[in-house]
Amino acid sequence: IDSARQFLPVPAMKETIRAMAYSKLNALHWHLTDTASFPLETPSQPNMTRHGAYGPEEFYSVEDVRDIVAYATARGVRVIPELDVPAHTYAGWQWGPEAGLGDLVTCASGWDQTELHPWAGRSLEPPSGQLNIANPHVHRILADVYADVVQSFGGPSMVHLGGDEVIVGNDGSFVACWNATGSPVLQGVRDNMEGCCAGGRADKHSFYNLWVNFTHRATRSLRAAYRAANLTAPDKILQWGGTGTGGEPAIYNMF
């Protein structure tokens, strides 16, 4: 269920869970965040909710999440939270410059094609945005968000890290982000961050390696959040996979 692109109040979430129970469906994959919104209370990083919710009442508090999870558990439904990264990110992450942390997202734009930097050419749908994984503050904030999610959801047995449709591209492709001239992530490739990118921007493996390093770091942060809460690590940590047909140089999926 996608409550990132369309906010669903708690009663609507419960209605879905009831329907699942009646139909003997036992796993609710909850797509919580996307470029359009970050509708989740994260006490350790309140700017995420402040800048990411559709409105002052359109977000899920810690109590809301616990209520939904308890309601689902009582009906035999497992809730699998997904916070989609490193692509599909904008809302909730745009406050970095005013906090002195630099850009937390890159390739960001709104819904309007008449803007100075319209979304078309930067993403597959509006609004656009991907994490600036060359900014070290991104990893710290994401670790805090994971810790809050683990606490709110009570240590879910399965977590989804997202991982689909990372826009890489180049200056000649129909859409480009990480490998567009001027991108801070491209600078990370040139700096060979964590030994990712010996082949430079012309080698697709540079960006796959960069992404793999990010995913390993995100996974370690998630597992650390479970340990800090004295909870059993999840049975599975999910990552979107591609079809194997590839999409380079524009769109990358793990496969």
PDB file of C-alpha atoms in Angstrom:
ATOM      1  CA  ILE A   1       0.000   0.000   0.000  1.00  0.00           C
ATOM      2  CA  ASP A   2       1.358   3.423  -0.985  1.00  0.00           C
ATOM      3  CA  SER A   3       0.658   6.180   1.526  1.00  0.00           C
ATOM      4  CA  ALA A   4       3.569   8.311   0.325  1.00  0.00           C
ATOM      5  CA  ARG A   5       1.945   9.498  -2.897  1.00  0.00           C
ATOM      6  CA  GLN A   6      -1.527   9.531  -1.359  1.00  0.00           C
ATOM      7  CA  PHE A   7      -1.885   9.904   2.404  1.00  0.00           C
ATOM      8  CA  LEU A   8      -4.242   7.347   3.946  1.00  0.00           C
ATOM      9  CA  PRO A   9      -5.657   8.091   7.429  1.00  0.00           C
ATOM     10  CA  VAL A  10      -5.371   5.459  10.133  1.00  0.00           C
ATOM     11  CA  PRO A  11      -9.011   4.273   9.690  1.00  0.00           C
ATOM     12  CA  ALA A  12      -8.329   3.654   5.981  1.00  0.00           C
ATOM     13  CA  MET A  13      -5.207   1.665   6.841  1.00  0.00           C
ATOM     14  CA  LYS A  14      -7.223  -0.444   9.274  1.00  0.00           C
ATOM     15  CA  GLU A  15      -9.943  -0.989   6.691  1.00  0.00           C
ATOM     16  CA  THR A  16      -7.334  -2.411   4.329  1.00  0.00           C
ATOM     17  CA  ILE A  17      -5.953  -4.650   7.072  1.00  0.00           C
ATOM     18  CA  ARG A  18      -9.424  -5.973   7.866  1.00  0.00           C
ATOM     19  CA  ALA A  19     -10.003  -6.737   4.189  1.00  0.00           C
ATOM     20  CA  MET A  20      -6.671  -8.557   4.064  1.00  0.00           C
ATOM     21  CA  ALA A  21      -7.579 -10.667   7.088  1.00  0.00           C
ATOM     22  CA  TYR A  22     -10.948 -11.589   5.540  1.00  0.00           C
ATOM     23  CA  SER A  23      -9.108 -12.605   2.355  1.00  0.00           C
ATOM     24  CA  LYS A  24      -6.383 -14.561   4.200  1.00  0.00           C
ATOM     25  CA  LEU A  25      -3.625 -12.163   3.103  1.00  0.00           C
ATOM     26  CA  ASN A  26      -0.934 -11.953   5.747  1.00  0.00           C
ATOM     27  CA  ALA A  27       1.720  -9.431   4.618  1.00  0.00           C
ATOM     28  CA  LEU A  28       1.185  -5.694   4.196  1.00  0.00           C
ATOM     29  CA  HIS A  29       4.037  -4.017   2.311  1.00  0.00           C
ATOM     30  CA  TRP A  30       3.772  -0.388   3.423  1.00  0.00           C
ATOM     31  CA  HIS A  31       5.449   2.061   1.022  1.00  0.00           C
ATOM     32  CA  LEU A  32       5.883   4.876   3.509  1.00  0.00           C
ATOM     33  CA  THR A  33       8.092   7.425   1.788  1.00  0.00           C
ATOM     34  CA  ASP A  34       8.784   8.720  -1.709  1.00  0.00           C
ATOM     35  CA  THR A  35       9.663  11.972  -3.456  1.00  0.00           C
ATOM     36  CA  ALA A  36       6.131  13.244  -2.835  1.00  0.00           C
ATOM     37  CA  SER A  37       6.075  12.967   0.965  1.00  0.00           C
ATOM     38  CA  PHE A  38       7.703  11.717   4.150  1.00  0.00           C
ATOM     39  CA  PRO A  39       4.556  11.262   6.288  1.00  0.00           C
ATOM     40  CA  LEU A  40       6.198   9.624   9.298  1.00  0.00           C
ATOM     41  CA  GLU A  41       7.086  11.023  12.725  1.00  0.00           C
ATOM     42  CA  THR A  42      10.803  10.615  13.404  1.00  0.00           C
ATOM     43  CA  PRO A  43      11.515  12.080  16.862  1.00  0.00           C
ATOM     44  CA  SER A  44      15.280  12.085  16.424  1.00  0.00           C
ATOM     45  CA  GLN A  45      15.023  13.985  13.112  1.00  0.00           C
ATOM     46  CA  PRO A  46      11.851  16.121  13.335  1.00  0.00           C
ATOM     47  CA  ASN A  47      12.766  18.074  10.204  1.00  0.00           C
ATOM     48  CA  MET A  48      11.975  14.985   8.163  1.00  0.00           C
ATOM     49  CA  THR A  49       8.309  15.162   9.164  1.00  0.00           C
ATOM     50  CA  ARG A  50       8.189  18.953   9.256  1.00  0.00           C
ATOM     51  CA  HIS A  51       9.361  19.225   5.655  1.00  0.00           C
ATOM     52  CA  GLY A  52       7.964  15.935   4.403  1.00  0.00           C
ATOM     53  CA  ALA A  53       4.330  15.628   5.516  1.00  0.00           C
ATOM     54  CA  TYR A  54       1.540  16.672   3.137  1.00  0.00           C
ATOM     55  CA  GLY A  55       0.062  18.775   5.921  1.00  0.00           C
ATOM     56  CA  PRO A  56       0.123  19.347   9.697  1.00  0.00           C
ATOM     57  CA  GLU A  57      -2.272  16.433  10.283  1.00  0.00           C
ATOM     58  CA  GLU A  58      -1.238  14.199   7.403  1.00  0.00           C
ATOM     59  CA  PHE A  59       1.488  12.092   8.931  1.00  0.00           C
ATOM     60  CA  TYR A  60       1.719   8.959  11.066  1.00  0.00           C
ATOM     61  CA  SER A  61       2.769   9.604  14.658  1.00  0.00           C
ATOM     62  CA  VAL A  62       4.706   7.038  16.653  1.00  0.00           C
ATOM     63  CA  GLU A  63       1.430   6.159  18.384  1.00  0.00           C
ATOM     64  CA  ASP A  64      -0.344   5.789  15.015  1.00  0.00           C
ATOM     65  CA  VAL A  65       2.275   3.359  13.755  1.00  0.00           C
ATOM     66  CA  ARG A  66       2.156   1.280  16.919  1.00  0.00           C
ATOM     67  CA  ASP A  67      -1.645   1.229  16.738  1.00  0.00           C
ATOM     68  CA  ILE A  68      -1.611   0.072  13.103  1.00  0.00           C
ATOM     69  CA  VAL A  69       1.002  -2.611  13.761  1.00  0.00           C
ATOM     70  CA  ALA A  70      -0.888  -3.911  16.816  1.00  0.00           C
ATOM     71  CA  TYR A  71      -4.153  -3.924  14.847  1.00  0.00           C
ATOM     72  CA  ALA A  72      -2.509  -5.882  12.028  1.00  0.00           C
ATOM     73  CA  THR A  73      -0.770  -8.341  14.355  1.00  0.00           C
ATOM     74  CA  ALA A  74      -4.046  -9.163  16.082  1.00  0.00           C
ATOM     75  CA  ARG A  75      -5.445 -10.120  12.654  1.00  0.00           C
ATOM     76  CA  GLY A  76      -2.482 -12.179  11.509  1.00  0.00           C
ATOM     77  CA  VAL A  77      -1.035  -9.534   9.178  1.00  0.00           C
ATOM     78  CA  ARG A  78       2.675  -8.708   9.178  1.00  0.00           C
ATOM     79  CA  VAL A  79       3.538  -5.092   8.385  1.00  0.00           C
ATOM     80  CA  ILE A  80       6.663  -4.601   6.248  1.00  0.00           C
ATOM     81  CA  PRO A  81       7.803  -0.957   6.251  1.00  0.00           C
ATOM     82  CA  GLU A  82       9.576   0.475   3.230  1.00  0.00           C
ATOM     83  CA  LEU A  83      11.557   3.727   3.257  1.00  0.00           C
ATOM     84  CA  ASP A  84      12.617   4.085  -0.347  1.00  0.00           C
ATOM     85  CA  VAL A  85      16.270   5.117  -0.810  1.00  0.00           C
ATOM     86  CA  PRO A  86      18.515   6.223  -2.454  1.00  0.00           C
ATOM     87  CA  ALA A  87      16.194   7.160  -5.345  1.00  0.00           C
ATOM     88  CA  HIS A  88      12.593   8.320  -4.849  1.00  0.00           C
ATOM     89  CA  THR A  89      13.642  10.876  -2.226  1.00  0.00           C
ATOM     90  CA  TYR A  90      12.872  14.569  -1.989  1.00  0.00           C
ATOM     91  CA  ALA A  91      10.156  15.541   0.511  1.00  0.00           C
ATOM     92  CA  GLY A  92      11.567  15.501   4.031  1.00  0.00           C
ATOM     93  CA  TRP A  93      15.167  15.821   2.880  1.00  0.00           C
ATOM     94  CA  GLN A  94      15.211  19.360   1.496  1.00  0.00           C
ATOM     95  CA  TRP A  95      16.197  21.175   4.718  1.00  0.00           C
ATOM     96  CA  GLY A  96      19.925  20.455   4.625  1.00  0.00           C
ATOM     97  CA  PRO A  97      21.211  23.832   3.407  1.00  0.00           C
ATOM     98  CA  GLU A  98      19.310  25.876   6.001  1.00  0.00           C
ATOM     99  CA  ALA A  99      20.673  23.596   8.733  1.00  0.00           C
ATOM    100  CA  GLY A 100      24.235  23.994   7.487  1.00  0.00           C
ATOM    101  CA  LEU A 101      24.446  20.379   6.299  1.00  0.00           C
ATOM    102  CA  GLY A 102      24.628  21.010   2.574  1.00  0.00           C
ATOM    103  CA  ASP A 103      22.382  19.354   0.017  1.00  0.00           C
ATOM    104  CA  LEU A 104      20.946  16.087   1.314  1.00  0.00           C
ATOM    105  CA  VAL A 105      19.206  15.468  -2.007  1.00  0.00           C
ATOM    106  CA  THR A 106      20.286  16.174  -5.543  1.00  0.00           C
ATOM    107  CA  CYS A 107      18.400  16.573  -8.839  1.00  0.00           C
ATOM    108  CA  ALA A 108      15.514  18.010  -6.833  1.00  0.00           C
ATOM    109  CA  SER A 109      12.602  19.828  -8.447  1.00  0.00           C
ATOM    110  CA  GLY A 110       8.902  20.292  -7.914  1.00  0.00           C
ATOM    111  CA  TRP A 111       5.858  19.472  -9.994  1.00  0.00           C
ATOM    112  CA  ASP A 112       5.922  22.425 -12.406  1.00  0.00           C
ATOM    113  CA  GLN A 113       7.489  21.968 -15.837  1.00  0.00           C
ATOM    114  CA  THR A 114       7.955  25.731 -16.134  1.00  0.00           C
ATOM    115  CA  GLU A 115      10.463  25.842 -13.272  1.00  0.00           C
ATOM    116  CA  LEU A 116      14.079  26.775 -13.860  1.00  0.00           C
ATOM    117  CA  HIS A 117      14.942  23.098 -13.196  1.00  0.00           C
ATOM    118  CA  PRO A 118      11.878  21.046 -14.220  1.00  0.00           C
ATOM    119  CA  TRP A 119      11.529  17.423 -13.147  1.00  0.00           C
ATOM    120  CA  ALA A 120      11.577  16.026 -16.690  1.00  0.00           C
ATOM    121  CA  GLY A 121      15.130  15.110 -17.563  1.00  0.00           C
ATOM    122  CA  ARG A 122      15.900  14.455 -13.896  1.00  0.00           C
ATOM    123  CA  SER A 123      13.413  11.707 -13.015  1.00  0.00           C
ATOM    124  CA  LEU A 124      10.687   9.463 -14.388  1.00  0.00           C
ATOM    125  CA  GLU A 125       7.884  11.244 -12.524  1.00  0.00           C
ATOM    126  CA  PRO A 126       7.409  14.448 -10.529  1.00  0.00           C
ATOM    127  CA  PRO A 127       8.734  15.611  -8.185  1.00  0.00           C
ATOM    128  CA  SER A 128      12.336  14.572  -8.741  1.00  0.00           C
ATOM    129  CA  GLY A 129      15.073  13.836  -6.247  1.00  0.00           C
ATOM    130  CA  GLN A 130      17.658  11.298  -5.090  1.00  0.00           C
ATOM    131  CA  LEU A 131      19.863  11.158  -2.041  1.00  0.00           C
ATOM    132  CA  ASN A 132      23.175  12.940  -2.271  1.00  0.00           C
ATOM    133  CA  ILE A 133      25.100   9.932  -1.034  1.00  0.00           C
ATOM    134  CA  ALA A 134      28.370  11.882  -1.319  1.00  0.00           C
ATOM    135  CA  ASN A 135      27.222  13.979   1.666  1.00  0.00           C
ATOM    136  CA  PRO A 136      28.241  12.210   4.924  1.00  0.00           C
ATOM    137  CA  HIS A 137      25.356  13.839   6.813  1.00  0.00           C
ATOM    138  CA  VAL A 138      22.927  11.750   4.751  1.00  0.00           C
ATOM    139  CA  HIS A 139      24.193   8.538   6.335  1.00  0.00           C
ATOM    140  CA  ARG A 140      23.912   9.906   9.881  1.00  0.00           C
ATOM    141  CA  ILE A 141      20.365  11.154   9.339  1.00  0.00           C
ATOM    142  CA  LEU A 142      19.314   7.896   7.703  1.00  0.00           C
ATOM    143  CA  ALA A 143      20.716   5.948  10.664  1.00  0.00           C
ATOM    144  CA  ASP A 144      18.592   8.092  13.018  1.00  0.00           C
ATOM    145  CA  VAL A 145      15.509   7.512  10.861  1.00  0.00           C
ATOM    146  CA  TYR A 146      16.086   3.749  10.947  1.00  0.00           C
ATOM    147  CA  ALA A 147      16.402   3.849  14.723  1.00  0.00           C
ATOM    148  CA  ASP A 148      13.059   5.655  14.985  1.00  0.00           C
ATOM    149  CA  VAL A 149      11.395   3.211  12.589  1.00  0.00           C
ATOM    150  CA  VAL A 150      12.656   0.228  14.554  1.00  0.00           C
ATOM    151  CA  GLN A 151      11.256   1.731  17.757  1.00  0.00           C
ATOM    152  CA  SER A 152       7.905   2.722  16.216  1.00  0.00           C
ATOM    153  CA  PHE A 153       7.336  -0.611  14.490  1.00  0.00           C
ATOM    154  CA  GLY A 154       8.587  -2.645  17.438  1.00  0.00           C
ATOM    155  CA  GLY A 155      11.416  -4.318  15.560  1.00  0.00           C
ATOM    156  CA  PRO A 156       9.695  -5.527  12.366  1.00  0.00           C
ATOM    157  CA  SER A 157      10.817  -8.968  11.206  1.00  0.00           C
ATOM    158  CA  MET A 158      11.180  -7.730   7.637  1.00  0.00           C
ATOM    159  CA  VAL A 159      12.235  -4.297   6.343  1.00  0.00           C
ATOM    160  CA  HIS A 160      12.400  -2.959   2.805  1.00  0.00           C
ATOM    161  CA  LEU A 161      15.186  -0.510   1.917  1.00  0.00           C
ATOM    162  CA  GLY A 162      13.707   0.466  -1.455  1.00  0.00           C
ATOM    163  CA  GLY A 163      16.410   0.586  -4.091  1.00  0.00           C
ATOM    164  CA  ASP A 164      14.558   0.892  -7.392  1.00  0.00           C
ATOM    165  CA  GLU A 165      15.010   3.195 -10.375  1.00  0.00           C
ATOM    166  CA  VAL A 166      18.211   4.970  -9.481  1.00  0.00           C
ATOM    167  CA  ILE A 167      18.686   7.625 -12.147  1.00  0.00           C
ATOM    168  CA  VAL A 168      22.318   7.769 -13.239  1.00  0.00           C
ATOM    169  CA  GLY A 169      22.334   8.737 -16.921  1.00  0.00           C
ATOM    170  CA  ASN A 170      24.839  11.042 -18.545  1.00  0.00           C
ATOM    171  CA  ASP A 171      24.791  14.404 -20.281  1.00  0.00           C
ATOM    172  CA  GLY A 172      23.428  12.809 -23.450  1.00  0.00           C
ATOM    173  CA  SER A 173      20.691  10.547 -22.020  1.00  0.00           C
ATOM    174  CA  PHE A 174      16.998  11.395 -21.840  1.00  0.00           C
ATOM    175  CA  VAL A 175      17.187  11.515 -18.046  1.00  0.00           C
ATOM    176  CA  ALA A 176      20.200  11.992 -15.786  1.00  0.00           C
ATOM    177  CA  CYS A 177      21.016  12.616 -12.141  1.00  0.00           C
ATOM    178  CA  TRP A 178      24.036  11.100 -10.424  1.00  0.00           C
ATOM    179  CA  ASN A 179      26.144  11.220 -13.612  1.00  0.00           C
ATOM    180  CA  ALA A 180      24.999  14.660 -14.781  1.00  0.00           C
ATOM    181  CA  THR A 181      27.661  17.327 -14.963  1.00  0.00           C
ATOM    182  CA  GLY A 182      27.574  19.328 -11.730  1.00  0.00           C
ATOM    183  CA  SER A 183      26.187  16.473  -9.640  1.00  0.00           C
ATOM    184  CA  PRO A 184      27.805  16.172  -6.170  1.00  0.00           C
ATOM    185  CA  VAL A 185      27.586  12.393  -6.522  1.00  0.00           C
ATOM    186  CA  LEU A 186      29.601  12.610  -9.736  1.00  0.00           C
ATOM    187  CA  GLN A 187      32.259  14.417  -7.739  1.00  0.00           C
ATOM    188  CA  GLY A 188      32.244  11.451  -5.363  1.00  0.00           C
ATOM    189  CA  VAL A 189      32.873   9.179  -8.343  1.00  0.00           C
ATOM    190  CA  ARG A 190      35.790  11.356  -9.410  1.00  0.00           C
ATOM    191  CA  ASP A 191      37.149  11.190  -5.858  1.00  0.00           C
ATOM    192  CA  ASN A 192      36.813   7.380  -5.969  1.00  0.00           C
ATOM    193  CA  MET A 193      34.776   7.284  -2.732  1.00  0.00           C
ATOM    194  CA  GLU A 194      35.513   4.123  -0.733  1.00  0.00           C
ATOM    195  CA  GLY A 195      37.331   2.694  -3.741  1.00  0.00           C
ATOM    196  CA  CYS A 196      34.143   2.557  -5.791  1.00  0.00           C
ATOM    197  CA  CYS A 197      35.018   4.122  -9.026  1.00  0.00           C
ATOM    198  CA  ALA A 198      38.393   3.400 -10.563  1.00  0.00           C
ATOM    199  CA  GLY A 199      36.758   3.361 -13.984  1.00  0.00           C
ATOM    200  CA  GLY A 200      35.377   6.874 -13.600  1.00  0.00           C
ATOM    201  CA  ARG A 201      32.060   8.183 -14.871  1.00  0.00           C
ATOM    202  CA  ALA A 202      32.227   6.276 -18.162  1.00  0.00           C
ATOM    203  CA  ASP A 203      32.166   2.910 -16.360  1.00  0.00           C
ATOM    204  CA  LYS A 204      28.701   1.796 -15.223  1.00  0.00           C
ATOM    205  CA  HIS A 205      30.298  -0.297 -12.485  1.00  0.00           C
ATOM    206  CA  SER A 206      31.468   2.899 -10.775  1.00  0.00           C
ATOM    207  CA  PHE A 207      27.850   3.792 -10.027  1.00  0.00           C
ATOM    208  CA  TYR A 208      26.825   0.237  -9.168  1.00  0.00           C
ATOM    209  CA  ASN A 209      29.742   0.017  -6.734  1.00  0.00           C
ATOM    210  CA  LEU A 210      28.869   3.392  -5.228  1.00  0.00           C
ATOM    211  CA  TRP A 211      25.285   2.218  -4.756  1.00  0.00           C
ATOM    212  CA  VAL A 212      26.369  -1.122  -3.274  1.00  0.00           C
ATOM    213  CA  ASN A 213      28.581   0.691  -0.757  1.00  0.00           C
ATOM    214  CA  PHE A 214      25.636   2.900   0.210  1.00  0.00           C
ATOM    215  CA  THR A 215      23.360  -0.137   0.615  1.00  0.00           C
ATOM    216  CA  HIS A 216      25.892  -1.961   2.796  1.00  0.00           C
ATOM    217  CA  ARG A 217      26.195   1.116   4.986  1.00  0.00           C
ATOM    218  CA  ALA A 218      22.409   1.490   5.226  1.00  0.00           C
ATOM    219  CA  THR A 219      22.088  -2.183   6.165  1.00  0.00           C
ATOM    220  CA  ARG A 220      24.697  -1.818   8.903  1.00  0.00           C
ATOM    221  CA  SER A 221      22.841   1.218  10.267  1.00  0.00           C
ATOM    222  CA  LEU A 222      19.573  -0.706  10.311  1.00  0.00           C
ATOM    223  CA  ARG A 223      21.109  -3.674  12.126  1.00  0.00           C
ATOM    224  CA  ALA A 224      22.753  -1.301  14.611  1.00  0.00           C
ATOM    225  CA  ALA A 225      19.327   0.193  15.347  1.00  0.00           C
ATOM    226  CA  TYR A 226      18.019  -3.255  16.275  1.00  0.00           C
ATOM    227  CA  ARG A 227      20.999  -3.899  18.536  1.00  0.00           C
ATOM    228  CA  ALA A 228      20.605  -0.529  20.265  1.00  0.00           C
ATOM    229  CA  ALA A 229      16.962  -1.357  20.969  1.00  0.00           C
ATOM    230  CA  ASN A 230      17.864  -4.870  22.214  1.00  0.00           C
ATOM    231  CA  LEU A 231      15.700  -6.383  19.488  1.00  0.00           C
ATOM    232  CA  THR A 232      16.291  -9.392  17.269  1.00  0.00           C
ATOM    233  CA  ALA A 233      17.594  -8.434  13.856  1.00  0.00           C
ATOM    234  CA  PRO A 234      15.083  -8.752  10.997  1.00  0.00           C
ATOM    235  CA  ASP A 235      14.667 -12.081   9.239  1.00  0.00           C
ATOM    236  CA  LYS A 236      15.035 -10.361   5.894  1.00  0.00           C
ATOM    237  CA  ILE A 237      16.158  -6.969   4.616  1.00  0.00           C
ATOM    238  CA  LEU A 238      14.664  -6.468   1.179  1.00  0.00           C
ATOM    239  CA  GLN A 239      16.057  -4.556  -1.785  1.00  0.00           C
ATOM    240  CA  TRP A 240      14.271  -3.983  -5.080  1.00  0.00           C
ATOM    241  CA  GLY A 241      15.725  -5.938  -7.973  1.00  0.00           C
ATOM    242  CA  GLY A 242      15.703  -5.217 -11.683  1.00  0.00           C
ATOM    243  CA  THR A 243      14.490  -7.376 -14.533  1.00  0.00           C
ATOM    244  CA  GLY A 244      17.969  -8.193 -15.729  1.00  0.00           C
ATOM    245  CA  THR A 245      17.356  -6.388 -19.015  1.00  0.00           C
ATOM    246  CA  GLY A 246      19.231  -3.348 -17.774  1.00  0.00           C
ATOM    247  CA  GLY A 247      18.397   0.287 -18.261  1.00  0.00           C
ATOM    248  CA  GLU A 248      21.803   1.830 -18.468  1.00  0.00           C
ATOM    249  CA  PRO A 249      22.959   4.440 -18.949  1.00  0.00           C
ATOM    250  CA  ALA A 250      19.819   6.173 -17.681  1.00  0.00           C
ATOM    251  CA  ILE A 251      18.108   3.950 -15.087  1.00  0.00           C
ATOM    252  CA  TYR A 252      19.860   1.484 -12.814  1.00  0.00           C
ATOM    253  CA  ASN A 253      18.272  -1.383 -10.900  1.00  0.00           C
ATOM    254  CA  MET A 254      19.998  -4.040  -8.848  1.00  0.00           C
ATOM    255  CA  PHE A 255      19.716  -7.504 -10.409  1.00  0.00           C
TER     256      PHE A 255
END
